[in-house]
Amino acid sequence: MADQTFIAPPTVVSRQVGGEMVLVDLNSEQYFSLNQTGSVIWTALAAGQSITNAGANLVATFDVPAETAAADVDALVQELVAAGLLHPAD
Amino acid sequence: MSRSEIAEHAGYLGDEVKLAAYEAALKEYVRPDTVVVDLGAGTGILGLLAARAGARRVYSVDRGSIIATTEAIARANGLADRMVFVQENSSRLTLPEPADVIVCDQIGGLAYDAGVLDYYHDARRRLLAADGVFVPGSFRLLAGAVDADHWRQTVGLWANRPAGFDMAPMFEQAVNTEYRTEVPADHFLGTPEVWASIGADHGDPVQGEAELVIERPGSLNAITGMFVAAMSPSVELTNCPLLPNQFKRWQNLYPLPRPVAVSPGDRVRVSFDVRPRTYLATWTVEVRAGSEPAPVRSRGSTILGKFMTGSDLAYTSGTIVPRMSDGLAADRFVLSLVDGERPLASIIDATWAEFPDVFRSRDATKERVGSLLWRHARPEQPWSISPTA
């Protein structure tokens, strides 16, 4: 699980708006917004980094304990996958 | 009509290549018993061409008030007896007979972006005879690698600290915008390629890709989107400046975030995803250039080029709870007075009496009430003369 990587479907586009990351699913035309923490996690995962690396990015950016970061990443990954914004890579 | 609308219609009538293509295609299809529908008729020019080609009946359809002028033009040309003029949205149009030919001019710069695909997708089911045809009937969608001056004026500008300020947020929107511009033939860096071929009634998303080969050195800063329209089996029309039968039409421009120096033999992979129903375009570009140590990848989408605030986002999510405001209460009051009997002037007076703090003057009330009711509460029949409100 910790080494799992993900792919953002080609029908999902993203852009930074203010401090938030806005994701749009072109098929449903639904908008999603991520706060700064979510934005760091999304950027790492969408670039093909593993869950572990995404957590390490959080620790480096926000100076949070590693366990907290790992829990944040896991929770967001579940939501992103459920919303179809990320797919597990093979 | 605004000056820009007059100029737009003048532009349509001033394009001899385009008119000749439409006329030649209509002549191929029109027989003495043919029924033609002209969607988004404007001045009615395409319907006039069909009538002149001998159509039994032409329905000229436009949602705008230009329709009265359309009819007057037909009458001035002695063709009105075979033409019917309908002020309606094509999606709400019903006809007493199926159409043999449906024609329209809303072909934009890349076919998807002006309405034709969406209109025809709907018209196929409801308006067209089983063996009927569309003019144009299909499109080949092209992509070209270009060095566009327009990029420097609209995208590059924001990266160059205009007036000494960091304009990065504007740059983000600028690179996610589809532009309309005319790129001269000598600004193309290679031969354009087809990335999709579609019927003119293709209302679904259009996705495709193409590989462009750079043929001359230059600074690649954008991809152009263009089309070749098959007007009939023997007539084509294009907005690509490198092909024959080009009419006066811009090309769509899809910017890269930064220029890439390219040389002959370099390759550019382009993929598009365009949505005819919502007019959204997304483009992905990968440049493999000798000048770069690694492939240069970028992606843009018009859905990200919109100005957005936090509350705009909340509205799109559907979770926001709208609250009643004075203006909304006034609008609700206006709608409650529409009973099919009460004249407009009386609705205005009652609204002005009820909401003097919202509107400040009767004239302002009249303007608000008029614009609210104009779209949905117009009479079914053409206007008759009556005292002004």
Coordinates of C-alpha atoms in Angstrom, one line a residue:
Chain A
M1 CA 0.0 0.0 0.0
A2 CA 2.8 2.5 1.0
D3 CA 4.4 2.0 -2.5
Q4 CA 1.1 2.3 -4.3
T5 CA 1.1 5.0 -7.1
F6 CA -1.8 6.5 -8.9
I7 CA -2.8 8.0 -12.3
A8 CA -5.0 11.0 -12.7
P9 CA -7.5 10.2 -15.6
P10 CA -7.0 12.3 -18.7
T11 CA -10.5 13.7 -18.1
V12 CA -9.4 15.3 -14.8
V13 CA -7.8 18.8 -15.0
S14 CA -6.4 20.8 -12.2
R15 CA -5.4 24.4 -11.4
Q16 CA -4.2 26.4 -8.4
V17 CA -6.8 29.0 -7.5
G18 CA -5.6 31.2 -4.6
G19 CA -4.4 28.8 -1.9
E20 CA -6.6 26.0 -3.2
M21 CA -6.2 23.3 -5.9
V22 CA -9.2 23.1 -8.1
L23 CA -9.9 19.8 -9.8
V24 CA -12.5 19.4 -12.5
D25 CA -13.9 16.2 -13.9
L26 CA -14.7 17.0 -17.5
N27 CA -17.2 14.1 -17.8
S28 CA -19.4 15.2 -14.9
E29 CA -18.3 18.9 -15.1
Q30 CA -18.0 18.7 -11.3
Y31 CA -15.5 20.9 -9.5
F32 CA -13.6 19.8 -6.4
S33 CA -11.4 22.0 -4.3
L34 CA -8.5 20.9 -2.1
N35 CA -7.0 23.0 0.7
Q36 CA -3.2 23.5 1.0
T37 CA -2.6 20.2 2.6
G38 CA -4.7 18.4 0.0
S39 CA -3.0 20.4 -2.8
V40 CA 0.4 19.1 -1.7
I41 CA -0.9 15.5 -1.6
W42 CA -2.6 15.8 -5.0
T43 CA 0.4 17.3 -6.7
A44 CA 2.6 14.5 -5.4
L45 CA 0.2 11.7 -6.3
A46 CA -0.8 13.1 -9.7
A47 CA 2.9 13.3 -10.6
G48 CA 3.2 9.5 -9.9
Q49 CA 4.8 9.6 -6.5
S50 CA 3.9 6.9 -4.0
I51 CA 1.7 7.3 -0.9
T52 CA 4.9 7.3 1.2
N53 CA 6.5 10.1 -0.8
A54 CA 3.3 12.1 -0.6
G55 CA 3.4 11.8 3.2
A56 CA 7.0 12.8 3.2
N57 CA 6.1 15.9 1.2
L58 CA 3.5 16.8 3.8
V59 CA 6.0 16.5 6.6
A60 CA 8.5 18.6 4.8
T61 CA 6.0 21.3 3.9
F62 CA 4.0 21.6 7.0
D63 CA 6.2 20.2 9.7
V64 CA 3.6 17.7 10.9
P65 CA 4.3 14.3 12.6
A66 CA 4.8 11.5 10.1
E67 CA 1.8 9.5 11.5
T68 CA -0.5 12.5 11.1
A69 CA 0.7 13.0 7.5
A70 CA 0.2 9.3 6.7
A71 CA -3.3 9.4 8.0
D72 CA -4.1 12.5 6.0
V73 CA -2.8 11.0 2.8
D74 CA -4.7 7.8 3.3
A75 CA -7.9 9.6 4.0
L76 CA -7.6 11.8 1.0
V77 CA -6.5 9.0 -1.3
Q78 CA -9.7 7.1 -0.5
E79 CA -11.8 10.2 -1.3
L80 CA -10.0 10.9 -4.5
V81 CA -10.3 7.4 -5.7
A82 CA -14.0 7.2 -4.7
A83 CA -14.6 10.4 -6.7
G84 CA -12.8 9.0 -9.7
L85 CA -10.1 11.7 -9.6
L86 CA -7.3 9.2 -9.2
H87 CA -7.0 5.5 -10.3
P88 CA -4.5 3.1 -8.7
A89 CA -1.6 2.4 -11.1
D90 CA -1.0 -1.2 -12.1
Chain B
M1 CA -28.7 45.6 -33.4
S2 CA -25.3 46.5 -32.1
R3 CA -22.5 47.7 -34.4
S4 CA -20.6 44.5 -33.8
E5 CA -23.6 42.4 -34.9
I6 CA -23.9 44.4 -38.1
A7 CA -20.2 43.9 -38.7
E8 CA -20.5 40.2 -38.0
H9 CA -23.3 39.8 -40.6
A10 CA -21.5 42.0 -43.1
G11 CA -18.5 39.7 -42.6
Y12 CA -20.6 36.6 -43.5
L13 CA -22.0 38.3 -46.6
G14 CA -18.5 39.5 -47.6
D15 CA -17.0 36.1 -47.7
E16 CA -17.3 34.9 -51.3
V17 CA -15.5 31.6 -50.8
K18 CA -17.8 30.6 -48.1
L19 CA -21.0 31.7 -49.8
A20 CA -19.9 29.9 -53.0
A21 CA -19.3 26.7 -51.1
Y22 CA -22.7 26.8 -49.4
E23 CA -24.4 27.6 -52.7
A24 CA -22.6 24.8 -54.6
A25 CA -23.5 22.3 -51.8
L26 CA -27.1 23.4 -51.7
K27 CA -27.4 23.2 -55.5
E28 CA -26.2 19.6 -55.2
Y29 CA -28.9 18.7 -52.7
V30 CA -31.9 20.9 -53.5
R31 CA -34.7 19.5 -55.8
P32 CA -38.1 21.1 -56.6
D33 CA -39.7 19.2 -53.7
T34 CA -36.9 19.8 -51.1
V35 CA -37.6 21.2 -47.7
V36 CA -34.7 23.1 -46.2
V37 CA -34.2 24.4 -42.7
D38 CA -31.7 27.2 -42.0
L39 CA -30.7 27.2 -38.4
G40 CA -29.4 30.5 -36.9
A41 CA -30.5 32.2 -40.1
G42 CA -29.3 35.8 -39.3
T43 CA -29.9 37.8 -42.5
G44 CA -31.3 34.6 -44.0
I45 CA -28.6 34.3 -46.6
L46 CA -28.3 30.5 -46.6
G47 CA -32.1 30.1 -46.8
L48 CA -32.1 32.6 -49.7
L49 CA -29.5 30.5 -51.5
A50 CA -31.6 27.4 -50.9
A51 CA -34.8 29.2 -52.2
R52 CA -32.9 30.4 -55.2
A53 CA -31.7 26.8 -55.9
G54 CA -35.4 25.9 -56.1
A55 CA -36.4 24.5 -52.7
R56 CA -40.1 24.0 -52.3
R57 CA -40.0 25.3 -48.7
V58 CA -37.4 27.0 -46.6
Y59 CA -37.7 27.5 -42.8
S60 CA -35.5 30.3 -41.6
V61 CA -35.0 30.0 -37.9
D62 CA -33.3 32.5 -35.5
R63 CA -33.9 33.1 -31.9
G64 CA -33.1 36.8 -32.2
S65 CA -35.3 39.7 -33.3
I66 CA -33.4 39.9 -36.5
I67 CA -36.0 37.4 -37.8
A68 CA -38.2 40.3 -38.9
T69 CA -35.4 41.7 -41.0
T70 CA -34.8 38.2 -42.4
E71 CA -38.3 38.1 -43.6
A72 CA -38.1 41.6 -45.0
I73 CA -35.0 40.7 -47.0
A74 CA -36.8 37.6 -48.4
R75 CA -39.7 39.7 -49.4
A76 CA -37.5 42.3 -51.1
N77 CA -36.1 39.4 -53.2
G78 CA -39.4 37.9 -54.1
L79 CA -38.7 34.7 -52.3
A80 CA -40.8 35.1 -49.1
D81 CA -43.7 33.0 -50.5
R82 CA -41.6 29.8 -50.3
M83 CA -40.0 30.8 -46.9
V84 CA -41.3 30.6 -43.3
F85 CA -39.7 32.7 -40.6
V86 CA -39.6 31.3 -37.0
Q87 CA -38.2 33.1 -34.0
E88 CA -37.2 30.2 -31.8
N89 CA -34.2 28.3 -30.4
S90 CA -33.5 25.4 -32.6
S91 CA -33.7 23.0 -29.6
R92 CA -37.4 24.1 -29.1
L93 CA -38.3 24.2 -32.7
T94 CA -41.0 22.0 -34.1
L95 CA -41.8 21.8 -37.8
P96 CA -44.9 20.6 -39.7
E97 CA -42.8 18.4 -42.0
P98 CA -39.4 16.7 -41.9
A99 CA -36.5 18.5 -43.5
D100 CA -34.6 17.1 -46.4
V101 CA -31.7 19.5 -45.9
I102 CA -30.6 21.3 -42.7
V103 CA -28.0 24.0 -43.2
C104 CA -26.2 26.3 -40.7
D105 CA -23.2 28.6 -40.5
Q106 CA -22.3 28.2 -36.8
I107 CA -19.1 26.3 -37.5
G108 CA -16.7 28.5 -35.4
G109 CA -12.9 27.9 -35.7
L110 CA -13.0 24.2 -34.8
A111 CA -16.6 23.2 -35.5
Y112 CA -17.3 22.3 -31.8
D113 CA -17.2 25.9 -30.6
A114 CA -20.1 27.7 -32.3
G115 CA -23.0 25.3 -32.0
V116 CA -23.3 23.3 -35.2
L117 CA -22.5 19.9 -33.7
D118 CA -24.9 20.4 -30.8
Y119 CA -27.7 21.8 -33.0
Y120 CA -27.4 19.0 -35.6
H121 CA -27.1 16.3 -32.9
D122 CA -30.5 17.5 -31.7
A123 CA -32.0 18.2 -35.1
R124 CA -31.1 14.7 -36.4
R125 CA -33.7 13.2 -34.0
R126 CA -36.4 15.8 -34.3
L127 CA -36.3 17.7 -37.5
L128 CA -34.4 15.7 -40.2
A129 CA -36.0 13.2 -42.6
A130 CA -34.5 9.7 -42.4
D131 CA -32.7 10.2 -45.7
G132 CA -32.0 13.9 -45.0
V133 CA -28.6 15.6 -45.1
F134 CA -26.8 18.2 -43.2
V135 CA -24.7 21.0 -44.8
P136 CA -21.9 20.8 -43.8
G137 CA -22.1 17.0 -43.4
S138 CA -18.9 16.2 -41.7
F139 CA -15.6 17.7 -40.4
R140 CA -12.0 16.7 -40.3
L141 CA -10.4 18.5 -37.3
L142 CA -6.8 19.6 -37.8
A143 CA -4.0 20.7 -35.5
G144 CA -1.0 22.7 -36.6
A145 CA 2.3 23.7 -34.8
V146 CA 2.7 27.5 -34.9
D147 CA 4.8 30.5 -33.8
A148 CA 1.9 32.9 -33.2
D149 CA 2.3 36.6 -32.6
H150 CA -1.0 36.4 -30.7
W151 CA 0.7 34.3 -28.0
R152 CA 3.1 37.1 -27.1
Q153 CA 0.2 39.6 -26.8
T154 CA -2.1 37.4 -24.8
V155 CA 0.0 34.9 -22.9
G156 CA 3.6 35.9 -22.9
L157 CA 2.6 39.4 -21.7
W158 CA 1.6 38.1 -18.3
A159 CA 4.9 36.4 -17.6
N160 CA 6.9 39.5 -18.3
R161 CA 5.9 41.5 -15.2
P162 CA 3.8 44.2 -16.9
A163 CA 4.0 47.5 -15.1
G164 CA 6.6 45.9 -12.8
F165 CA 4.1 43.5 -11.1
D166 CA 4.0 39.8 -10.8
M167 CA 0.9 38.7 -12.9
A168 CA 1.3 35.0 -12.5
P169 CA -2.4 34.4 -11.6
M170 CA -3.4 36.0 -14.8
F171 CA -0.8 34.0 -16.7
E172 CA -2.5 30.8 -15.3
Q173 CA -5.8 31.8 -16.8
A174 CA -4.2 33.0 -20.1
V175 CA -2.6 29.6 -20.8
N176 CA -5.9 28.0 -20.1
T177 CA -7.8 30.1 -22.7
E178 CA -8.7 29.3 -26.3
Y179 CA -8.0 32.2 -28.6
R180 CA -9.3 33.2 -32.0
T181 CA -6.7 34.7 -34.3
E182 CA -5.6 34.5 -37.8
V183 CA -2.2 32.9 -38.1
P184 CA -0.4 33.6 -41.4
A185 CA 0.7 30.6 -43.4
D186 CA 4.4 31.4 -42.9
H187 CA 4.0 31.1 -39.1
F188 CA 3.2 27.4 -39.4
L189 CA 6.2 25.3 -38.4
G190 CA 5.0 22.2 -40.2
T191 CA 2.1 20.5 -42.0
P192 CA -1.1 20.3 -40.0
E193 CA -2.5 16.9 -39.3
V194 CA -6.0 15.5 -38.8
W195 CA -6.7 14.5 -35.2
A196 CA -10.4 13.5 -35.6
S197 CA -13.0 13.0 -38.3
I198 CA -16.6 13.4 -37.2
G199 CA -20.1 13.7 -38.6
A200 CA -21.6 17.2 -38.3
D201 CA -24.2 15.8 -35.8
H202 CA -21.6 14.5 -33.4
G203 CA -22.8 15.9 -30.1
D204 CA -20.6 13.8 -27.9
P205 CA -17.1 14.6 -26.7
V206 CA -14.5 14.5 -29.4
Q207 CA -11.2 13.1 -28.5
G208 CA -8.2 12.4 -30.6
E209 CA -4.5 12.9 -31.2
A210 CA -2.0 13.7 -33.9
E211 CA 1.8 13.8 -34.3
L212 CA 3.1 16.9 -35.9
V213 CA 6.5 17.0 -37.5
I214 CA 8.4 20.2 -37.4
E215 CA 9.6 21.2 -40.9
R216 CA 11.3 24.6 -40.3
P217 CA 13.1 26.1 -37.4
G218 CA 11.2 28.4 -35.1
S219 CA 9.7 29.1 -31.7
L220 CA 6.7 26.9 -31.1
N221 CA 4.3 28.6 -28.7
A222 CA 0.8 27.3 -29.7
I223 CA -1.2 24.7 -31.5
T224 CA -3.9 25.8 -33.9
G225 CA -7.2 24.1 -34.2
M226 CA -8.8 24.2 -37.6
F227 CA -11.2 22.1 -39.7
V228 CA -12.0 21.0 -43.2
A229 CA -15.8 20.9 -43.6
A230 CA -17.3 18.5 -46.2
M231 CA -20.2 20.7 -47.4
S232 CA -21.4 18.0 -49.9
P233 CA -19.7 15.1 -51.7
S234 CA -17.8 17.5 -54.0
V235 CA -17.4 20.7 -52.0
E236 CA -15.0 21.4 -49.1
L237 CA -14.4 24.5 -47.0
T238 CA -11.6 25.1 -44.6
N239 CA -10.1 27.8 -42.3
C240 CA -6.6 26.3 -42.6
P241 CA -4.4 28.8 -44.5
L242 CA -2.2 26.0 -45.9
L243 CA -5.1 24.4 -47.8
P244 CA -7.2 25.3 -50.9
N245 CA -10.7 26.8 -50.5
Q246 CA -9.9 28.7 -47.3
F247 CA -12.6 31.1 -46.3
K248 CA -12.3 34.2 -44.1
R249 CA -12.2 32.6 -40.7
W250 CA -9.9 32.7 -37.7
Q251 CA -8.1 29.7 -36.4
N252 CA -8.5 28.6 -32.8
L253 CA -5.2 29.0 -30.8
Y254 CA -4.3 26.7 -27.9
P255 CA -1.3 28.1 -26.1
L256 CA 1.8 26.4 -24.6
P257 CA 3.0 27.9 -21.3
R258 CA 6.4 28.8 -22.9
P259 CA 7.9 28.9 -26.3
V260 CA 10.1 25.9 -27.3
A261 CA 12.8 26.3 -29.9
V262 CA 12.2 23.6 -32.5
S263 CA 14.1 22.4 -35.6
P264 CA 13.2 20.3 -38.6
G265 CA 12.5 16.7 -37.6
D266 CA 11.4 17.6 -34.0
R267 CA 8.0 16.0 -33.1
V268 CA 5.0 17.4 -31.3
R269 CA 2.3 15.0 -30.0
V270 CA -1.0 16.8 -29.5
S271 CA -4.2 15.4 -28.0
F272 CA -7.5 17.2 -27.8
D273 CA -10.7 16.6 -25.8
V274 CA -13.5 19.0 -26.9
R275 CA -17.1 19.1 -25.6
P276 CA -19.7 20.4 -28.1
R277 CA -22.5 20.7 -25.6
T278 CA -20.6 22.9 -23.1
Y279 CA -18.0 24.4 -25.4
L280 CA -15.0 23.1 -23.3
A281 CA -11.6 22.3 -24.8
T282 CA -8.7 20.5 -23.2
W283 CA -5.4 20.1 -25.0
T284 CA -2.2 18.2 -24.1
V285 CA 1.0 18.8 -25.9
E286 CA 4.3 16.9 -25.7
V287 CA 7.2 18.5 -27.6
R288 CA 10.3 16.4 -28.3
A289 CA 12.9 19.0 -29.4
G290 CA 16.6 18.7 -29.9
S291 CA 17.0 21.9 -27.9
E292 CA 15.5 20.4 -24.8
P293 CA 17.0 17.8 -22.5
A294 CA 13.6 16.1 -22.0
P295 CA 10.2 16.1 -23.6
V296 CA 8.3 19.4 -22.7
R297 CA 4.8 18.5 -21.6
S298 CA 1.9 20.9 -21.0
R299 CA -1.8 20.8 -20.6
G300 CA -4.5 23.5 -20.9
S301 CA -8.2 23.5 -20.4
T302 CA -10.8 26.2 -21.0
I303 CA -12.6 25.1 -17.9
L304 CA -9.6 26.3 -15.9
G305 CA -9.4 29.6 -17.8
K306 CA -12.5 31.0 -16.2
F307 CA -12.3 33.6 -13.4
M308 CA -13.3 31.8 -10.3
T309 CA -13.9 32.8 -6.7
G310 CA -14.5 30.6 -3.7
S311 CA -18.2 31.3 -3.9
D312 CA -18.3 30.4 -7.7
L313 CA -16.8 27.1 -6.7
A314 CA -19.4 26.6 -4.0
Y315 CA -22.1 27.2 -6.5
T316 CA -20.8 24.6 -8.9
S317 CA -20.6 21.9 -6.2
G318 CA -24.3 22.3 -5.5
T319 CA -23.8 22.3 -1.7
I320 CA -24.3 26.0 -1.2
V321 CA -27.7 27.1 0.3
P322 CA -28.9 30.2 -1.7
R323 CA -30.4 32.9 0.5
M324 CA -33.3 35.2 -0.3
S325 CA -32.2 38.8 -1.2
D326 CA -34.2 41.9 -1.9
G327 CA -33.6 41.5 -5.7
L328 CA -34.7 37.9 -5.7
A329 CA -37.8 38.8 -3.7
A330 CA -38.6 41.4 -6.3
D331 CA -38.1 39.0 -9.1
R332 CA -40.3 36.4 -7.4
F333 CA -43.0 39.1 -7.0
V334 CA -42.8 40.0 -10.7
L335 CA -43.2 36.3 -11.7
S336 CA -46.2 36.0 -9.3
L337 CA -48.0 38.7 -11.3
V338 CA -47.8 36.9 -14.6
D339 CA -51.3 35.4 -15.0
G340 CA -51.8 35.7 -18.7
E341 CA -54.1 38.7 -18.4
R342 CA -52.2 41.4 -16.7
P343 CA -50.4 43.8 -19.1
L344 CA -46.7 44.6 -18.7
A345 CA -47.3 48.2 -17.6
S346 CA -49.4 47.1 -14.7
I347 CA -46.8 44.6 -13.6
I348 CA -44.2 47.3 -13.7
D349 CA -46.3 49.7 -11.7
A350 CA -47.1 47.1 -9.0
T351 CA -43.5 46.1 -8.7
W352 CA -42.3 49.7 -8.5
A353 CA -44.9 50.4 -5.7
E354 CA -43.9 47.3 -3.8
F355 CA -40.0 47.6 -4.1
P356 CA -39.1 51.4 -4.3
D357 CA -35.9 50.7 -2.4
V358 CA -34.7 48.0 -4.8
F359 CA -35.3 49.8 -8.1
R360 CA -35.0 53.6 -7.2
S361 CA -37.0 54.6 -10.3
R362 CA -39.8 53.4 -12.5
D363 CA -37.5 53.3 -15.4
A364 CA -35.1 51.0 -13.6
T365 CA -38.1 48.8 -12.6
K366 CA -39.2 48.7 -16.2
E367 CA -35.8 47.6 -17.4
R368 CA -35.6 44.8 -14.8
V369 CA -39.1 43.5 -15.3
G370 CA -38.7 43.7 -19.1
S371 CA -35.5 41.7 -19.1
L372 CA -36.8 39.1 -16.7
L373 CA -40.0 38.5 -18.7
W374 CA -38.7 39.0 -22.2
R375 CA -37.0 35.6 -22.5
H376 CA -39.8 33.4 -21.3
A377 CA -43.0 35.3 -21.4
R378 CA -43.1 36.5 -24.9
P379 CA -46.3 35.8 -26.9
E380 CA -46.3 32.8 -29.2
Q381 CA -47.4 34.9 -32.1
P382 CA -45.4 37.7 -33.7
W383 CA -45.7 41.1 -32.2
S384 CA -48.8 43.2 -32.7
I385 CA -48.8 47.0 -32.4
S386 CA -49.9 48.2 -28.9
P387 CA -49.2 51.1 -26.7
T388 CA -45.7 51.0 -25.2
A389 CA -45.3 50.0 -21.6

